[in-house]
Amino acid sequence: MDAKQKYKTMNHILYTLGVCLLLSLNACKDADAFYEVLDAQPEIVADYQTLYMVGDTLTIRGRLNPKNNLLIYIGNIPVEILETTTETPLNSPLTLDVAKIRITEAMGIGRDRTIRITSGSSSISAPAIEIVGDANAAVLEKQLQLVKVADIPDGALPIYSRNGKGNVYAWNNDSKKLFRISTDGNTKEVFTEANCVDAHGAFTLAEFNAGAVSTDEHYFYFSAKVNEQEQDRTLELFKLGRFDLQSGELTILNRTEYSLLRSRRTLAAAQPFEGKVGDVKIYRITALYPDSKGNVYFSLMGRFLTQLDPEGNYSYRLNFADKTLMSTMPATDALFLPLVNNPTTNNYYSTVQIHQTLPGEKLNYSMNFMDLEAMQLYSKVYNAGRITLRVTDMVTRIPMAEYPNRGRAVGEAIYATASLTSFNGNLVRQVAPYLDPISSNGKLISLYFPSEEQRGAVVGGVLCEIDFDQQKATRYAPGTLRFNDYVLESFDHLLDIDDEGMLYMTVNNRTEIVKTNYIP
Amino acid sequence: MRKELKLRNNPFVVVTMAVAMLLTACSKDLPDVLPANGEVAYVNFVNAGEAFLYGSQEDMLQRENRIYVNDSINNAPFDSYNHQGRYPAEFSGENGLDIRQYPQHFTGNNIIVDNSAQGDVYWLPVHAGDYRFIYTSRDRTFLHTTNTSVARGTYYQLYLVESPESEESYTMVEASMQQGERVDGQITIQFVHLSPDAGQVEVYRVDAEGNEVAAATDIPFSFSEKATISLPIEGAETTFNRILLRFRTPGGADLHALSVPAKSGAVYTVLLRGFAKQTERKIKVANQSSIGVTVLPDLRSTVRRVFY
């Protein structure tokens, strides 16, 4: 290569490098300009809580550029920024801007309150928060306390009666007497074994299985194993009775004979399962639930839910084919009645076979309580290792929703007025007293956030109303429920709610009835 | 002599490349980079075996219940997770868990499920191609092998379930789906029949009173088969914002009912699973031995959210 050519090549390279340099300078200018755009854009550390109460302070950290016309919107409302500061996190080269905001009711109570941060000409959306009402917003206006209504007569236990007045009915299984305890504290005997007379003559109550009083307090329904005077010695007898509390007349809705002989305990003998109430076979009913429309629902040993409609038709609604309630071993009379003999094996049907043979929509879980006005059934179920509250529609008999059982984390405030996913009062209580809620206008009311003296003795808490329709919980009365030294023990439970929204419940291990009252 | 292009000695090529690199270095519009150049398929493994739920604590899926990919145990894609030599392709043995899937929830703990989880399906991206998947039960007891080809852009749910063929055989039911555009105003459901003894079923939709409004699936489907339908969500506000569905034998008795959230555009998989009748099965406890268990009737469904 001669010198001229060498020079030409060098020139060429220099020229190209020059162009290159110019381009690169330009490119970096572009990049710098772009960084400026990026720097002007707000950026946040999304480390704030997901839930705030009205009055709480929300702290937003990040590159907020407060001098660049910073505006923050929560729930589309421009908010007042209390103060802006800067901080440098430990071991970090960054300096963060910090803005503090007071949560107000104007931002809107509820879930998905959007957060938008505008600085300069750019605007970003940050993770939304939920705002819950302040601690004293409640359904009722004033704080409640427990006051005594009456003592429960010795040996008697309250039975199901949702009359909406607070009148309580209690059954004494030793003296076979039913008492009416009215809200003024008066106790009156309204039914005794002496009332047990029907077409077969007088009968005695050998085993009282369940009782309930209708919503209008007109009828007392009961299910019992009975003894008639002329009874065949190879038979047991079960009766479903309806006693008119006004006229004193007893109607036997169903009389079912149950042979003591294994060979006669056939599947045919256990039928018909459904039909006119006088014709079907009804054995041991363990709970009775009359509704306000003239229906009565029955729990058959926790395994089936049956219904008697006002026209006298008896049908199986739900078959709780819950794996945890079933076994392949022959059933015993403690598990289910009637026992059905399998002639080929000469063994009684297992509970698996009972659930496979008897009618009713099969659910693979069982029920804990019902709302007979909203026609919903509630079950505490284990799902994915957690306990949840499952809601089943009783009309279609299809499960509709499931709610997590959220409790308070350490140091977390009480979110009594909050969406159902944030409510932290434990929708499901797993230890006695279970405090199963009472239904009112399609909502559930019970005591949540219980304070416990020891396991199984509740001495305080917050009444809340759970609204599944609106997916929210609301504190029922301001503050906590003042217990006035009453204690809810293992078997204590809610009884009724009256027109004024006052709750009735048993306390001190079902020895007394108390009601809620405003603290004057 | 042939003229050769020598890269190292040619300043034009070097300079041109430099310029090109400089120009792209500060480019503002970077294209998305997909792993494996977009040759990606997605899989979700589920141990839907029912008999395990009835074994003793020892025979349940607590111990080393795994999925191996191809047959090279040491070379599986999930080996040496976090440099701990741990094998993450393990199904959870959590008691009462409805779905034993891999991958699991991102926390790796099935107890901690955030409220947004709606039975979500989690996906493991793999290179599209042919695979051999090997399922094992406790203590790596061999259970079932399946050879599958996975196609790009396709989502595979692979269910290990009891085969009706014999009392100790298993099969893998594959439900695949492609992600389409979200269609508002409807939900799409893929039904997967995983019940070895429920027989042919069809699905129909019911209203708030429980009355049949329409047949949801036209053709009955049986074990290991799928049926996909789209249903309008209109009117769901009268049914708790859910779509109510019932399984029945073709034209016959109702078997099971469920409700699916009427979430506009969502795509779900609904599993019909469990045995309809009491069944005797065997659980392999070692490669040469098994124990007998009685499986209780528990025909049920599980709703899994797939897309949107």
PDB file of C-alpha atoms in Angstrom, chain A residues 9 78 94-95 137 183 192 262-263 287 335 393 443 456 473 500 506:
ATOM      1  CA  THR A   9      -7.871   5.234   4.132  1.00  0.00           C
ATOM      2  CA  PRO A  78     -57.822  15.908  45.290  1.00  0.00           C
ATOM      3  CA  LEU A  94     -31.561   7.068  46.809  1.00  0.00           C
ATOM      4  CA  THR A  95     -33.337   9.924  48.469  1.00  0.00           C
ATOM      5  CA  ALA A 137     -69.988   4.669  62.841  1.00  0.00           C
ATOM      6  CA  THR A 183     -89.829 -10.031  78.004  1.00  0.00           C
ATOM      7  CA  THR A 192     -96.964 -30.503  79.812  1.00  0.00           C
ATOM      8  CA  ARG A 262     -83.618 -56.347  62.652  1.00  0.00           C
ATOM      9  CA  SER A 263     -85.334 -58.381  59.915  1.00  0.00           C
ATOM     10  CA  ALA A 287     -83.792 -29.620  65.308  1.00  0.00           C
ATOM     11  CA  LEU A 335     -75.487 -41.991  63.975  1.00  0.00           C
ATOM     12  CA  ASP A 393     -78.840 -20.565  48.375  1.00  0.00           C
ATOM     13  CA  LYS A 443     -78.282  -9.712  57.361  1.00  0.00           C
ATOM     14  CA  GLY A 456     -64.716 -20.849  76.345  1.00  0.00           C
ATOM     15  CA  ALA A 473     -69.726  -5.578  57.730  1.00  0.00           C
ATOM     16  CA  GLU A 500     -86.089  -2.296  67.960  1.00  0.00           C
ATOM     17  CA  THR A 506     -78.579 -16.843  77.086  1.00  0.00           C
TER      18      THR A 506
END
